Amino acid sequence: MEHGEASSTTCLPSTEQNPLQNLTFPIKQQRETKLQSSKTTKGRQKIEIKEIKEKNRRQVTFSKRRTGLFKKAAELSVLCGAQIGIITFSRFQRIYTFGNVDTLIEKYLRKAPVMLRSHLDGEALTGEEDVDGRMWWERAVESVREEEMEEYMKGLHGLRENLWKKICEMGGDPTVQMNAQAFPNPMAPTDWKITDENLTVRNDQGHAGKW
Amino acid sequence: MEHGEASSTTCLPSTEQNPLQNLTFPIKQQRETKLQSSKTTKGRQKIEIKEIKEKNRRQVTFSKRRTGLFKKAAELSVLCGAQIGIITFSRFQRIYTFGNVDTLIEKYLRKAPVMLRSHLDGEALTGEEDVDGRMWWERAVESVREEEMEEYMKGLHGLRENLWKKICEMGGDPTVQMNAQAFPNPMAPTDWKITDENLTVRNDQGHAGKW
DNA sequence: CGCTATACATAACT
DNA sequence: AGTTATGTATAGCG
């Protein structure tokens, strides 16, 4: 660290955050900005949360923040033993995912019926027939019989499985990127970055229905 | 890192002052030890990324970090015009979602076939018949006819629609929480917190296939 | 839930 | 992709 001249000693005693007004102390900033001595960069600048216009800057931000988001998700997953899945579509409709999206989607879709059923508990679901021409899913939700739901879920799962298998065989598509994570439990507490290792689809299922 | 020590190394140049930072006056911190004591807290402590044992601390962390994660997602969504959906299952299988999960799930599920089809382009899909007893989704993926896919997606969409409608009518289920966001475009750059307003399911569709 | 000090994420630049 | 300085997220506590 050769700060050479300019006493830019960066004494940052207390990084306080002013409650409301950032009292700009009338410090004489005069010059001193000379001699390229002080800071090499301006550091992180505050930005407004609104669509970034400059295509290039936006691209970089998307990449960086997406990585940060996934990292946060991974940490949360581990710290709290939660299962997390993220689906992201860039404006170019390129898809990036985190976690066992398929598994979570299934759980997600399966969740509603369960809740619904518990709510309607005791309301004897008299197997309603397909009296009109509507499809099974067009009927009142509570009339959807379990078997149909099962079939539906089975189809969903099976389809996805086949699709992935096929996609993997093909070596993947450039419009798809995925980061597996959301480990229900552990992992070396050390190597906790989103490494290439982790950027693979995992077949975790985790403690489902354990609690 | 007591401020007491800092004072000894305090830079406080005689003539020049800190270039671009409005420090909080170091004056009153001089040596003033006792009285209102120094630090009131130890500030954020470094923690290992591994499952938190203490149930209470874990609960708090889950809540805080989940909020942070969703906020990050919202920012990324706005800044880069991306569509983001997050599904989270706590260890108690309580579900928390962010964004238009349903819409994104559909897009996600629909994506693969599209990619697949483009890859198999020119490979004349000779409508394979259901020669064996397997279900349509059990056959090779490339043999899944578009009509079936359509039907499937229609069912998925319709089902979810009905489920949500029903759930909303019931006033929601305690095991489900959702935060809508992932606005494809704008929103007042100001009110950019996850307000109650935003914690509602939105029917955004956004610029799908625009790019 | 609010606060504070500090760990961590990241905007601007190279 | 790598660096730096600074904006933010948050661990621990009341």
Coordinates of C-alpha atoms (C1' of nucleotides) in Angstrom, one line a residue:
Chain A
M1 CA 0.0 0.0 0.0
E2 CA 1.9 3.0 -1.1
H3 CA -0.3 5.9 -0.5
G4 CA 2.7 7.8 -1.1
E5 CA 1.8 11.4 -0.5
A6 CA -1.7 12.6 -0.2
S7 CA -2.7 11.7 3.3
S8 CA -5.6 9.7 2.1
T9 CA -5.3 7.6 5.1
T10 CA -8.9 6.4 4.9
C11 CA -9.7 6.7 8.5
L12 CA -13.1 5.3 8.6
P13 CA -13.8 5.4 12.3
S14 CA -17.5 4.8 12.4
T15 CA -19.4 3.9 9.3
E16 CA -22.6 5.4 10.7
Q17 CA -25.6 5.7 8.7
N18 CA -27.4 8.8 9.3
P19 CA -31.1 8.3 10.1
L20 CA -32.5 10.8 7.8
Q21 CA -30.4 13.6 6.7
N22 CA -26.9 13.0 5.5
L23 CA -25.4 16.0 7.1
T24 CA -22.8 17.0 4.7
F25 CA -20.2 18.3 6.9
P26 CA -18.9 21.4 5.3
I27 CA -15.5 19.8 4.9
K28 CA -13.2 21.6 2.6
Q29 CA -12.9 19.2 -0.2
Q30 CA -11.1 21.8 -2.2
R31 CA -8.7 20.0 -4.4
E32 CA -6.6 17.0 -3.4
T33 CA -8.3 15.2 -6.1
K34 CA -5.2 16.0 -7.9
L35 CA -2.2 13.8 -8.4
Q36 CA -4.2 10.6 -9.0
S37 CA -3.0 9.6 -5.6
S38 CA -6.0 8.9 -3.5
K39 CA -8.7 6.4 -4.6
T40 CA -8.2 4.2 -7.6
T41 CA -11.9 3.8 -8.0
K42 CA -15.0 5.4 -6.7
G43 CA -16.1 2.1 -5.2
R44 CA -19.7 0.9 -5.3
Q45 CA -22.1 3.7 -6.2
K46 CA -25.7 3.9 -5.1
I47 CA -28.1 3.2 -7.9
E48 CA -31.8 3.6 -8.3
I49 CA -33.8 0.5 -8.6
K50 CA -35.2 0.9 -12.1
E51 CA -34.5 -0.7 -15.4
I52 CA -31.0 -0.2 -16.5
K53 CA -30.8 1.3 -19.9
E54 CA -27.3 0.7 -21.0
K55 CA -27.4 -2.8 -22.4
N56 CA -23.9 -3.6 -21.4
R57 CA -24.1 -2.5 -17.9
R58 CA -27.4 -4.3 -17.5
Q59 CA -25.9 -7.5 -18.8
V60 CA -23.1 -7.3 -16.3
T61 CA -25.4 -6.5 -13.4
F62 CA -27.7 -9.4 -14.4
S63 CA -24.8 -11.8 -14.3
K64 CA -23.4 -10.5 -11.0
R65 CA -26.6 -10.2 -9.1
R66 CA -27.9 -13.5 -10.4
T67 CA -24.8 -15.1 -9.0
G68 CA -25.3 -13.2 -5.7
L69 CA -29.0 -14.2 -5.5
F70 CA -28.2 -17.9 -6.0
K71 CA -25.5 -17.7 -3.4
K72 CA -27.9 -16.2 -0.9
A73 CA -30.3 -18.9 -1.7
A74 CA -27.7 -21.6 -1.2
E75 CA -26.8 -20.1 2.2
L76 CA -30.3 -19.8 3.3
S77 CA -30.9 -23.4 2.3
V78 CA -28.1 -24.7 4.3
L79 CA -28.4 -22.5 7.3
C80 CA -32.1 -23.2 7.8
G81 CA -32.5 -26.5 6.1
A82 CA -35.0 -25.2 3.6
Q83 CA -35.5 -26.3 0.1
I84 CA -35.3 -23.5 -2.4
G85 CA -35.8 -23.3 -6.1
I86 CA -35.4 -20.3 -8.4
I87 CA -36.5 -19.9 -12.0
T88 CA -35.2 -16.9 -13.9
F89 CA -36.0 -15.8 -17.3
S90 CA -33.7 -13.1 -18.7
R91 CA -35.3 -10.6 -21.0
F92 CA -34.0 -12.7 -23.8
Q93 CA -36.0 -15.6 -22.4
R94 CA -32.9 -17.4 -21.5
I95 CA -33.6 -19.5 -18.5
Y96 CA -31.4 -19.9 -15.4
T97 CA -32.5 -22.0 -12.5
F98 CA -31.3 -22.8 -9.1
G99 CA -32.0 -25.8 -7.0
N100 CA -34.1 -28.9 -7.8
V101 CA -36.7 -26.9 -9.6
D102 CA -38.5 -29.9 -10.9
T103 CA -38.9 -31.5 -7.5
L104 CA -40.0 -28.3 -5.9
I105 CA -42.5 -27.6 -8.7
E106 CA -44.0 -30.9 -8.1
K107 CA -44.2 -30.3 -4.4
Y108 CA -45.6 -26.9 -5.0
L109 CA -48.3 -28.1 -7.3
R110 CA -49.1 -30.9 -5.0
K111 CA -49.3 -28.7 -2.1
A112 CA -52.5 -26.9 -3.0
P113 CA -54.7 -30.0 -3.3
V114 CA -53.5 -31.1 0.1
M115 CA -54.4 -27.9 1.6
L116 CA -57.6 -27.9 -0.2
R117 CA -58.5 -31.3 1.0
S118 CA -57.7 -30.6 4.6
H119 CA -59.9 -27.6 4.3
L120 CA -62.8 -29.5 2.9
D121 CA -62.3 -32.2 5.4
G122 CA -65.5 -33.8 6.3
E123 CA -67.3 -32.5 3.4
A124 CA -67.8 -35.9 1.8
L125 CA -66.6 -35.4 -1.7
T126 CA -69.3 -37.1 -3.6
G127 CA -67.4 -38.1 -6.7
E128 CA -68.9 -35.7 -9.2
E129 CA -69.1 -37.0 -12.7
D130 CA -68.2 -35.4 -15.9
V131 CA -71.7 -34.3 -16.6
D132 CA -70.8 -31.6 -19.0
G133 CA -68.2 -31.4 -21.6
R134 CA -65.6 -29.7 -19.5
M135 CA -62.2 -31.2 -18.9
W136 CA -61.5 -32.6 -15.5
W137 CA -59.5 -29.6 -14.5
E138 CA -62.3 -27.3 -15.5
R139 CA -64.6 -28.6 -12.9
A140 CA -64.7 -27.2 -9.4
V141 CA -61.4 -27.8 -7.8
E142 CA -62.7 -29.8 -5.0
S143 CA -64.3 -32.2 -7.3
V144 CA -60.9 -33.2 -8.7
R145 CA -60.5 -36.8 -7.6
E146 CA -57.3 -37.9 -6.2
E147 CA -56.7 -40.5 -8.9
E148 CA -56.8 -37.8 -11.5
M149 CA -54.5 -35.7 -9.5
E150 CA -52.2 -38.6 -9.1
E151 CA -52.3 -39.3 -12.8
Y152 CA -51.6 -35.7 -13.5
M153 CA -48.7 -35.5 -11.2
K154 CA -47.3 -38.7 -12.5
G155 CA -47.5 -37.3 -16.0
L156 CA -45.8 -34.2 -15.0
H157 CA -43.0 -36.0 -13.3
G158 CA -42.5 -38.5 -15.9
L159 CA -42.5 -36.0 -18.7
R160 CA -39.9 -33.8 -17.0
E161 CA -37.7 -36.8 -16.3
N162 CA -37.7 -37.8 -19.9
L163 CA -37.2 -34.3 -21.0
W164 CA -34.1 -33.8 -18.8
K165 CA -32.7 -37.1 -19.8
K166 CA -33.0 -36.2 -23.4
I167 CA -31.6 -32.7 -22.9
C168 CA -28.7 -34.1 -21.0
E169 CA -27.9 -36.6 -23.7
M170 CA -27.9 -33.7 -26.2
G171 CA -25.3 -32.0 -24.1
G172 CA -27.7 -29.3 -23.0
D173 CA -29.1 -26.3 -24.8
P174 CA -27.4 -23.0 -24.8
T175 CA -30.6 -21.3 -23.8
V176 CA -30.7 -23.2 -20.6
Q177 CA -28.5 -22.9 -17.6
M178 CA -29.0 -24.4 -14.3
N179 CA -27.4 -24.4 -10.9
A180 CA -28.3 -27.2 -8.6
Q181 CA -28.3 -26.5 -4.9
A182 CA -30.8 -26.2 -2.3
F183 CA -29.3 -29.2 -0.5
P184 CA -31.8 -29.9 2.2
N185 CA -29.0 -30.4 4.6
P186 CA -25.3 -30.2 4.6
M187 CA -22.2 -29.9 2.6
A188 CA -18.7 -29.0 3.6
P189 CA -19.1 -25.7 5.4
T190 CA -15.9 -24.6 3.8
D191 CA -16.2 -24.9 0.1
W192 CA -19.2 -22.8 0.2
K193 CA -19.0 -21.0 -3.1
I194 CA -21.0 -21.8 -6.1
T195 CA -18.4 -23.9 -7.6
D196 CA -18.6 -25.8 -10.9
E197 CA -19.2 -28.9 -8.8
N198 CA -22.4 -27.4 -7.5
L199 CA -23.5 -26.3 -10.9
T200 CA -24.9 -29.7 -11.6
V201 CA -28.4 -31.0 -11.4
R202 CA -28.7 -33.0 -8.3
N203 CA -31.2 -35.6 -7.4
D204 CA -32.0 -34.5 -3.9
Q205 CA -35.3 -35.2 -2.4
G206 CA -34.5 -34.4 1.1
H207 CA -36.6 -34.7 4.2
A208 CA -40.0 -34.4 2.7
G209 CA -42.8 -34.7 5.2
K210 CA -40.4 -35.1 8.0
W211 CA -42.0 -32.4 10.0
Chain B
M1 CA -11.7 -2.3 17.4
E2 CA -12.5 0.1 20.0
H3 CA -12.7 3.6 18.9
G4 CA -10.3 4.5 21.6
E5 CA -7.6 2.9 19.6
A6 CA -8.7 4.4 16.5
S7 CA -8.2 7.8 17.9
S8 CA -4.5 7.2 18.3
T9 CA -4.2 6.3 14.6
T10 CA -6.8 8.8 13.5
C11 CA -5.5 10.4 10.4
L12 CA -7.2 13.7 10.7
P13 CA -4.8 15.6 8.4
S14 CA -4.1 19.1 9.4
T15 CA -4.8 20.7 6.1
E16 CA -6.5 18.2 3.9
Q17 CA -9.5 16.4 4.7
N18 CA -11.0 13.2 3.6
P19 CA -11.8 13.5 -0.1
L20 CA -15.2 12.2 -0.7
Q21 CA -16.5 11.0 2.6
N22 CA -18.5 12.9 5.1
L23 CA -17.3 11.3 8.3
T24 CA -19.1 11.7 11.5
F25 CA -17.2 14.0 13.6
P26 CA -14.5 12.1 15.5
I27 CA -14.5 14.8 18.1
K28 CA -16.7 13.5 20.8
Q29 CA -15.1 10.1 20.5
Q30 CA -11.8 11.3 21.7
R31 CA -11.3 9.3 24.8
E32 CA -14.5 9.4 26.5
T33 CA -14.5 5.9 27.8
K34 CA -17.0 5.3 30.5
L35 CA -20.4 7.0 30.6
Q36 CA -22.5 5.8 27.7
S37 CA -19.9 3.1 27.1
S38 CA -18.5 2.3 23.7
K39 CA -20.2 -0.2 21.5
T40 CA -23.7 -1.2 22.2
T41 CA -23.6 -4.3 20.2
K42 CA -20.9 -6.4 18.6
G43 CA -22.4 -5.8 15.2
R44 CA -22.8 -8.5 12.6
Q45 CA -20.7 -11.6 13.5
K46 CA -19.3 -14.0 11.0
I47 CA -21.0 -17.3 11.0
E48 CA -20.3 -20.6 9.3
I49 CA -22.6 -21.7 6.6
K50 CA -24.0 -24.8 8.1
E51 CA -27.3 -25.8 9.6
I52 CA -28.1 -23.7 12.6
K53 CA -28.9 -25.8 15.6
E54 CA -30.7 -23.5 17.9
K55 CA -34.2 -23.6 16.7
N56 CA -34.9 -20.1 17.7
R57 CA -32.0 -18.5 16.0
R58 CA -32.6 -20.5 12.9
Q59 CA -36.2 -19.3 12.8
V60 CA -35.1 -15.7 13.0
T61 CA -32.4 -16.2 10.4
F62 CA -34.8 -17.9 8.0
S63 CA -37.2 -15.1 8.3
K64 CA -34.6 -12.4 7.9
R65 CA -32.7 -14.0 5.1
R66 CA -35.8 -15.0 3.2
T67 CA -36.9 -11.4 3.2
G68 CA -33.5 -10.4 2.0
L69 CA -33.5 -13.0 -0.7
F70 CA -36.9 -11.8 -2.0
K71 CA -35.8 -8.3 -2.0
K72 CA -32.7 -9.1 -4.0
A73 CA -34.9 -11.0 -6.5
A74 CA -37.2 -8.0 -6.8
E75 CA -34.3 -5.7 -7.4
L76 CA -32.7 -8.0 -10.0
S77 CA -36.1 -8.3 -11.7
V78 CA -36.5 -4.6 -12.0
L79 CA -32.9 -3.7 -12.8
C80 CA -32.6 -6.2 -15.6
G81 CA -36.1 -6.7 -16.7
A82 CA -36.0 -10.4 -15.8
Q83 CA -38.8 -12.6 -14.6
I84 CA -38.0 -14.4 -11.4
G85 CA -39.9 -16.9 -9.4
I86 CA -38.8 -18.5 -6.1
I87 CA -40.3 -21.4 -4.3
T88 CA -39.3 -22.0 -0.7
F89 CA -40.2 -24.9 1.6
S90 CA -39.2 -24.4 5.2
R91 CA -38.2 -27.4 7.1
F92 CA -41.8 -27.5 8.3
Q93 CA -42.9 -27.8 4.7
R94 CA -44.4 -24.4 4.9
I95 CA -44.3 -22.8 1.5
Y96 CA -43.2 -19.3 0.7
T97 CA -43.1 -18.1 -2.9
F98 CA -42.0 -15.0 -4.7
G99 CA -43.1 -13.8 -8.1
N100 CA -45.6 -15.3 -10.5
V101 CA -44.6 -18.8 -9.8
D102 CA -47.4 -20.3 -11.8
T103 CA -46.7 -18.4 -14.9
L104 CA -43.0 -19.1 -14.6
I105 CA -43.5 -22.8 -13.9
E106 CA -45.6 -23.0 -17.1
K107 CA -42.9 -21.2 -19.1
Y108 CA -40.3 -23.4 -17.5
L109 CA -42.1 -26.6 -18.4
R110 CA -42.9 -25.3 -21.8
K111 CA -39.3 -24.3 -22.5
A112 CA -37.8 -27.7 -22.7
P113 CA -40.1 -29.0 -25.5
V114 CA -39.4 -25.9 -27.4
M115 CA -35.7 -26.3 -27.1
L116 CA -36.0 -30.0 -27.9
R117 CA -38.0 -29.3 -31.0
S118 CA -35.6 -26.8 -32.3
H119 CA -32.8 -29.2 -31.8
L120 CA -34.5 -32.0 -33.6
D121 CA -35.4 -29.6 -36.3
G122 CA -35.6 -31.3 -39.7
E123 CA -35.8 -34.7 -38.2
A124 CA -39.3 -35.4 -39.4
L125 CA -41.2 -36.5 -36.3
T126 CA -43.1 -39.4 -37.6
G127 CA -46.0 -39.5 -35.3
E128 CA -45.1 -42.5 -33.2
E129 CA -48.0 -44.5 -32.0
D130 CA -48.8 -45.9 -28.6
V131 CA -47.5 -49.3 -29.6
D132 CA -46.8 -50.5 -26.1
G133 CA -48.7 -49.8 -22.9
R134 CA -46.7 -46.9 -21.7
M135 CA -48.4 -43.6 -21.0
W136 CA -47.8 -40.8 -23.5
W137 CA -45.3 -39.2 -21.3
E138 CA -43.4 -42.4 -20.9
R139 CA -42.5 -42.5 -24.6
A140 CA -39.5 -40.9 -25.9
V141 CA -39.7 -37.2 -25.4
E142 CA -39.4 -36.4 -29.1
S143 CA -42.4 -38.5 -29.8
V144 CA -44.6 -36.4 -27.6
R145 CA -46.9 -34.8 -30.1
E146 CA -47.7 -31.2 -29.8
E147 CA -51.3 -31.7 -29.3
E148 CA -50.6 -33.8 -26.2
M149 CA -48.3 -31.1 -24.9
E150 CA -50.9 -28.5 -25.5
E151 CA -53.4 -30.5 -23.7
Y152 CA -51.0 -31.1 -20.8
M153 CA -50.2 -27.4 -20.5
K154 CA -53.8 -26.5 -20.8
G155 CA -54.6 -28.8 -18.0
L156 CA -51.8 -27.5 -15.9
H157 CA -52.8 -23.9 -16.4
G158 CA -56.5 -24.6 -15.9
L159 CA -55.9 -26.6 -12.8
R160 CA -53.8 -24.0 -11.1
E161 CA -56.2 -21.3 -12.0
N162 CA -59.0 -23.1 -10.3
L163 CA -56.9 -24.0 -7.4
W164 CA -55.9 -20.5 -6.7
K165 CA -59.4 -19.2 -7.2
K166 CA -60.6 -21.6 -4.7
I167 CA -57.8 -20.9 -2.2
C168 CA -58.4 -17.2 -2.5
E169 CA -62.0 -17.7 -1.8
M170 CA -61.1 -19.6 1.3
G171 CA -59.0 -16.7 2.5
G172 CA -55.8 -18.6 2.0
D173 CA -54.2 -21.3 4.0
P174 CA -51.8 -20.7 6.9
T175 CA -49.3 -23.0 5.4
V176 CA -48.9 -20.9 2.4
Q177 CA -47.4 -17.5 2.0
M178 CA -46.6 -15.8 -1.2
N179 CA -45.0 -12.6 -2.3
A180 CA -45.8 -11.5 -5.7
Q181 CA -43.2 -9.5 -7.5
A182 CA -41.0 -10.0 -10.4
F183 CA -42.7 -7.3 -12.3
P184 CA -41.2 -7.6 -15.7
N185 CA -40.9 -3.9 -16.0
P186 CA -41.4 -0.9 -13.8
M187 CA -42.8 0.4 -10.7
A188 CA -42.2 3.5 -8.8
P189 CA -38.4 3.6 -8.2
T190 CA -39.2 5.0 -4.9
D191 CA -41.5 2.6 -3.1
W192 CA -39.1 -0.1 -3.6
K193 CA -39.5 -2.2 -0.5
I194 CA -41.4 -5.4 -0.2
T195 CA -44.5 -3.6 1.0
D196 CA -47.8 -5.2 1.8
E197 CA -49.0 -3.9 -1.5
N198 CA -46.5 -6.1 -3.2
L199 CA -47.2 -9.1 -1.1
T200 CA -50.2 -10.0 -3.3
V201 CA -50.5 -12.3 -6.1
R202 CA -50.3 -10.4 -9.3
N203 CA -51.5 -11.4 -12.7
D204 CA -48.6 -10.2 -14.6
Q205 CA -47.6 -11.8 -17.7
G206 CA -45.1 -9.4 -19.0
H207 CA -43.3 -9.3 -22.2
A208 CA -43.3 -12.9 -23.0
G209 CA -41.6 -13.8 -26.2
K210 CA -40.9 -10.2 -26.9
W211 CA -37.3 -10.8 -27.4
Chain C
dC1 C1' -39.4 -5.7 15.9
dG2 C1' -35.6 -2.0 16.4
dC3 C1' -30.7 -0.9 16.8
dT4 C1' -25.7 -1.1 15.8
dA5 C1' -21.4 -2.7 14.3
dT6 C1' -19.6 -5.5 10.9
dA7 C1' -19.6 -9.0 7.2
dC8 C1' -20.7 -9.2 2.6
dA9 C1' -22.3 -7.8 -2.1
dT10 C1' -21.4 -5.1 -5.9
dA11 C1' -21.0 -0.4 -9.1
dA12 C1' -17.5 1.6 -11.4
dC13 C1' -13.2 1.0 -13.5
dT14 C1' -9.2 -1.6 -15.5
Chain D
dA1 C1' -12.2 -11.5 -15.4
dG2 C1' -9.9 -8.8 -11.4
dT3 C1' -9.7 -4.7 -8.1
dT4 C1' -11.4 -1.2 -5.0
dA5 C1' -14.2 1.5 -2.3
dT6 C1' -18.6 1.9 -0.8
dG7 C1' -23.6 0.5 -0.4
dT8 C1' -26.3 -3.2 1.9
dA9 C1' -27.6 -7.2 4.4
dT10 C1' -27.7 -9.1 8.9
dA11 C1' -25.9 -11.4 13.6
dG12 C1' -26.5 -10.5 18.1
dC13 C1' -28.9 -8.2 21.5
dG14 C1' -32.6 -5.3 24.1

